[in-house]
Structure formats: structure tokens, C-alpha cells
PDB file of C-alpha atoms in Angstrom:
ATOM      1  CA  GLN A 145     138.211 104.755 129.008  1.00  0.00           C
ATOM      2  CA  ALA A 146     137.690 101.478 127.120  1.00  0.00           C
ATOM      3  CA  GLU A 147     135.228 100.403 129.784  1.00  0.00           C
ATOM      4  CA  GLU A 148     133.306 103.662 129.401  1.00  0.00           C
ATOM      5  CA  GLU A 149     133.202 103.223 125.598  1.00  0.00           C
ATOM      6  CA  LEU A 150     131.904  99.678 126.015  1.00  0.00           C
ATOM      7  CA  LYS A 151     129.188 100.920 128.384  1.00  0.00           C
ATOM      8  CA  GLU A 152     128.182 103.596 125.871  1.00  0.00           C
ATOM      9  CA  ALA A 153     128.135 101.091 123.012  1.00  0.00           C
ATOM     10  CA  SER A 154     126.119  98.688 125.121  1.00  0.00           C
ATOM     11  CA  SER A 155     123.691 101.451 126.024  1.00  0.00           C
ATOM     12  CA  ARG A 156     123.290 102.413 122.357  1.00  0.00           C
ATOM     13  CA  GLN A 157     122.665  98.807 121.399  1.00  0.00           C
ATOM     14  CA  ALA A 158     120.075  98.480 124.163  1.00  0.00           C
ATOM     15  CA  LEU A 159     118.295 101.597 122.872  1.00  0.00           C
ATOM     16  CA  GLN A 160     118.436 100.252 119.327  1.00  0.00           C
ATOM     17  CA  LEU A 161     117.036  96.932 120.491  1.00  0.00           C
ATOM     18  CA  GLN A 162     114.171  98.734 122.291  1.00  0.00           C
ATOM     19  CA  GLU A 163     113.473 100.782 119.131  1.00  0.00           C
ATOM     20  CA  MET A 164     113.475  97.633 116.984  1.00  0.00           C
ATOM     21  CA  GLY A 165     111.029  96.019 119.418  1.00  0.00           C
ATOM     22  CA  ARG A 166     108.757  99.066 119.259  1.00  0.00           C
ATOM     23  CA  ARG A 167     108.797  99.100 115.462  1.00  0.00           C
ATOM     24  CA  GLU A 168     108.079  95.343 115.385  1.00  0.00           C
ATOM     25  CA  ARG A 169     105.032  95.864 117.623  1.00  0.00           C
ATOM     26  CA  LEU A 170     103.831  98.695 115.404  1.00  0.00           C
ATOM     27  CA  LEU A 171     104.276  96.603 112.280  1.00  0.00           C
ATOM     28  CA  ARG A 172     102.426  93.657 113.831  1.00  0.00           C
ATOM     29  CA  ALA A 173      99.561  95.948 114.818  1.00  0.00           C
ATOM     30  CA  ALA A 174      99.433  97.431 111.326  1.00  0.00           C
ATOM     31  CA  ARG A 175      99.444  93.972 109.763  1.00  0.00           C
ATOM     32  CA  GLY A 176      96.609  92.943 112.070  1.00  0.00           C
ATOM     33  CA  ARG A 177      94.525  95.962 111.026  1.00  0.00           C
ATOM     34  CA  ALA A 178      95.266  95.281 107.337  1.00  0.00           C
ATOM     35  CA  GLU A 179      94.151  91.644 107.728  1.00  0.00           C
ATOM     36  CA  GLU A 180      90.929  92.813 109.442  1.00  0.00           C
ATOM     37  CA  GLN A 181      90.245  95.336 106.649  1.00  0.00           C
ATOM     38  CA  LEU A 182      90.924  92.652 103.998  1.00  0.00           C
ATOM     39  CA  GLU A 183      88.545  90.229 105.721  1.00  0.00           C
ATOM     40  CA  SER A 184      85.916  92.965 106.008  1.00  0.00           C
ATOM     41  CA  LEU A 185      86.303  93.810 102.289  1.00  0.00           C
ATOM     42  CA  LYS A 186      86.105  90.130 101.352  1.00  0.00           C
ATOM     43  CA  THR A 187      82.901  89.743 103.362  1.00  0.00           C
ATOM     44  CA  ARG A 188      81.323  92.822 101.769  1.00  0.00           C
ATOM     45  CA  VAL A 189      82.287  91.658  98.269  1.00  0.00           C
ATOM     46  CA  MET A 190      80.823  88.250  99.011  1.00  0.00           C
ATOM     47  CA  GLN A 191      77.604  89.894 100.227  1.00  0.00           C
ATOM     48  CA  VAL A 192      77.325  92.143  97.187  1.00  0.00           C
ATOM     49  CA  CYS A 193      78.026  89.338  94.747  1.00  0.00           C
ATOM     50  CA  SER A 194      75.467  87.042  96.362  1.00  0.00           C
ATOM     51  CA  PRO A 195      73.314  88.684  99.016  1.00  0.00           C
ATOM     52  CA  ALA A 196      70.941  85.769  99.359  1.00  0.00           C
ATOM     53  CA  ALA A 197      73.748  83.257  99.824  1.00  0.00           C
ATOM     54  CA  ALA A 198      75.816  85.331 102.262  1.00  0.00           C
ATOM     55  CA  GLY A 199      75.943  83.526 105.547  1.00  0.00           C
ATOM     56  CA  VAL A 200      73.354  80.891 104.652  1.00  0.00           C
ATOM     57  CA  ALA A 201      74.460  77.307 105.225  1.00  0.00           C
ATOM     58  CA  GLY A 202      74.330  75.159 102.106  1.00  0.00           C
ATOM     59  CA  LYS A 203      74.530  78.201  99.862  1.00  0.00           C
ATOM     60  CA  ALA A 204      78.066  79.334 100.510  1.00  0.00           C
ATOM     61  CA  VAL A 205      79.617  81.276  97.684  1.00  0.00           C
ATOM     62  CA  THR A 206      83.164  80.240  96.813  1.00  0.00           C
ATOM     63  CA  GLU A 207      85.945  82.766  96.407  1.00  0.00           C
ATOM     64  CA  GLN A 208      86.316  81.627  92.779  1.00  0.00           C
ATOM     65  CA  GLN A 209      82.646  82.489  92.148  1.00  0.00           C
ATOM     66  CA  VAL A 210      83.199  85.899  93.661  1.00  0.00           C
ATOM     67  CA  ILE A 211      86.317  86.448  91.557  1.00  0.00           C
ATOM     68  CA  GLU A 212      84.379  85.432  88.468  1.00  0.00           C
ATOM     69  CA  LYS A 213      81.539  87.787  89.326  1.00  0.00           C
ATOM     70  CA  VAL A 214      83.941  90.648  89.938  1.00  0.00           C
ATOM     71  CA  ARG A 215      85.647  89.904  86.588  1.00  0.00           C
ATOM     72  CA  GLN A 216      82.215  89.866  84.876  1.00  0.00           C
ATOM     73  CA  ILE A 217      81.239  93.190  86.445  1.00  0.00           C
ATOM     74  CA  SER A 218      84.602  94.687  85.465  1.00  0.00           C
ATOM     75  CA  GLU A 219      84.117  93.552  81.867  1.00  0.00           C
ATOM     76  CA  GLU A 220      80.569  94.950  81.813  1.00  0.00           C
ATOM     77  CA  ASN A 221      81.903  98.216  83.198  1.00  0.00           C
ATOM     78  CA  GLN A 222      84.571  98.386  80.513  1.00  0.00           C
ATOM     79  CA  GLN A 223      82.026  97.676  77.788  1.00  0.00           C
ATOM     80  CA  SER A 224      79.806 100.449  79.159  1.00  0.00           C
ATOM     81  CA  HIS A 225      82.646 102.881  79.083  1.00  0.00           C
ATOM     82  CA  GLU A 226      83.480 101.938  75.510  1.00  0.00           C
ATOM     83  CA  ARG A 227      79.838 102.290  74.488  1.00  0.00           C
ATOM     84  CA  GLU A 228      79.634 105.642  76.239  1.00  0.00           C
ATOM     85  CA  LYS A 229      82.749 106.808  74.362  1.00  0.00           C
ATOM     86  CA  ARG A 230      81.293 105.674  71.042  1.00  0.00           C
ATOM     87  CA  LEU A 231      78.013 107.471  71.741  1.00  0.00           C
ATOM     88  CA  GLU A 232      79.854 110.632  72.693  1.00  0.00           C
ATOM     89  CA  GLU A 233      81.819 110.493  69.469  1.00  0.00           C
ATOM     90  CA  GLU A 234      78.632 109.875  67.490  1.00  0.00           C
ATOM     91  CA  LEU A 235      76.933 112.793  69.257  1.00  0.00           C
ATOM     92  CA  SER A 236      79.874 115.052  68.541  1.00  0.00           C
ATOM     93  CA  SER A 237      79.828 114.026  64.885  1.00  0.00           C
ATOM     94  CA  ARG A 238      76.076 114.668  64.619  1.00  0.00           C
ATOM     95  CA  LEU A 239      76.454 118.083  66.266  1.00  0.00           C
ATOM     96  CA  SER A 240      79.148 118.979  63.800  1.00  0.00           C
ATOM     97  CA  LYS A 241      76.966 117.920  60.904  1.00  0.00           C
ATOM     98  CA  GLU A 242      74.003 119.838  62.384  1.00  0.00           C
ATOM     99  CA  LYS A 243      76.151 123.009  62.605  1.00  0.00           C
ATOM    100  CA  GLU A 244      77.262 122.496  59.003  1.00  0.00           C
ATOM    101  CA  VAL A 245      73.645 122.041  57.821  1.00  0.00           C
ATOM    102  CA  SER A 246      72.566 125.014  59.814  1.00  0.00           C
ATOM    103  CA  ALA A 247      75.320 127.176  58.301  1.00  0.00           C
ATOM    104  CA  ASN A 248      74.394 125.969  54.817  1.00  0.00           C
ATOM    105  CA  LEU A 249      70.746 126.720  55.511  1.00  0.00           C
ATOM    106  CA  GLU A 250      71.631 130.269  56.572  1.00  0.00           C
ATOM    107  CA  MET A 251      73.607 130.675  53.398  1.00  0.00           C
ATOM    108  CA  VAL A 252      70.681 129.477  51.283  1.00  0.00           C
ATOM    109  CA  LYS A 253      68.329 131.848  53.144  1.00  0.00           C
ATOM    110  CA  LYS A 254      70.725 134.739  52.541  1.00  0.00           C
ATOM    111  CA  ARG A 255      71.000 133.916  48.856  1.00  0.00           C
ATOM    112  CA  LEU A 256      67.224 133.646  48.530  1.00  0.00           C
ATOM    113  CA  HIS A 257      66.798 136.993  50.236  1.00  0.00           C
ATOM    114  CA  GLU A 258      69.365 138.483  47.858  1.00  0.00           C
ATOM    115  CA  LEU A 259      67.553 137.034  44.892  1.00  0.00           C
ATOM    116  CA  GLN A 260      64.264 138.490  46.004  1.00  0.00           C
TER     117      GLN A 260
END
């Protein structure tokens, strides 16, 4: 019976080892795909940030330059959003004032009509 239990335990461990190997292969493959995607993204960002310099010897763009360009674009984007928000608030304020003026004008017209 002890021998049978050892065989079963050994069999379970062998299956676990096979499963661990399978998972390791899957993880390695996933890591490889992630690295390829990262490299592809890096290449595209480099091309977008400096299309003329992409792949041209002597005009290589450094990663630091790309990071700085992305940071600059991000800041410009943030400023645009803030400006858009201010303009929307200003427009909303002007529309409110226009409605108020329009209501006052209608009241004046009504009073003038009553006076006539």
C-alpha cells in the first residue's frame, strides 16, 4: 500500500512538473510577444516624434529626446484641454447673460406694449 501511495504521489508530482513546464513556456511566449509589441511601439513613437530622422544614419533620435517630445506633447494637450474648459465656461456664462438680456428685453417690450 505504501508503494502504491508513493507511485501515486510520484505520478501527481510528474503531472505538476509537466503543468509547470507548460505554464513556463506560455509565460515565455507571452513575454516575447510583449517585448515585440514594446519594441514596435517604441519604433512608432520614434518615427512620429522625428519622421525625417527615423532610420537615417547620423540623425538618430535618442530615447531621451523622444521622452522629452512626448512630455512636451502631453503638456500641450493638457493646456489645450484647460483652454477648452475655460472657453466652454465662458460660452456658458455668455449664454446665460444672453438669456437674461433676452428675458429683460421681452419684459421691456411687454411694458411698452402695456403703456401704449
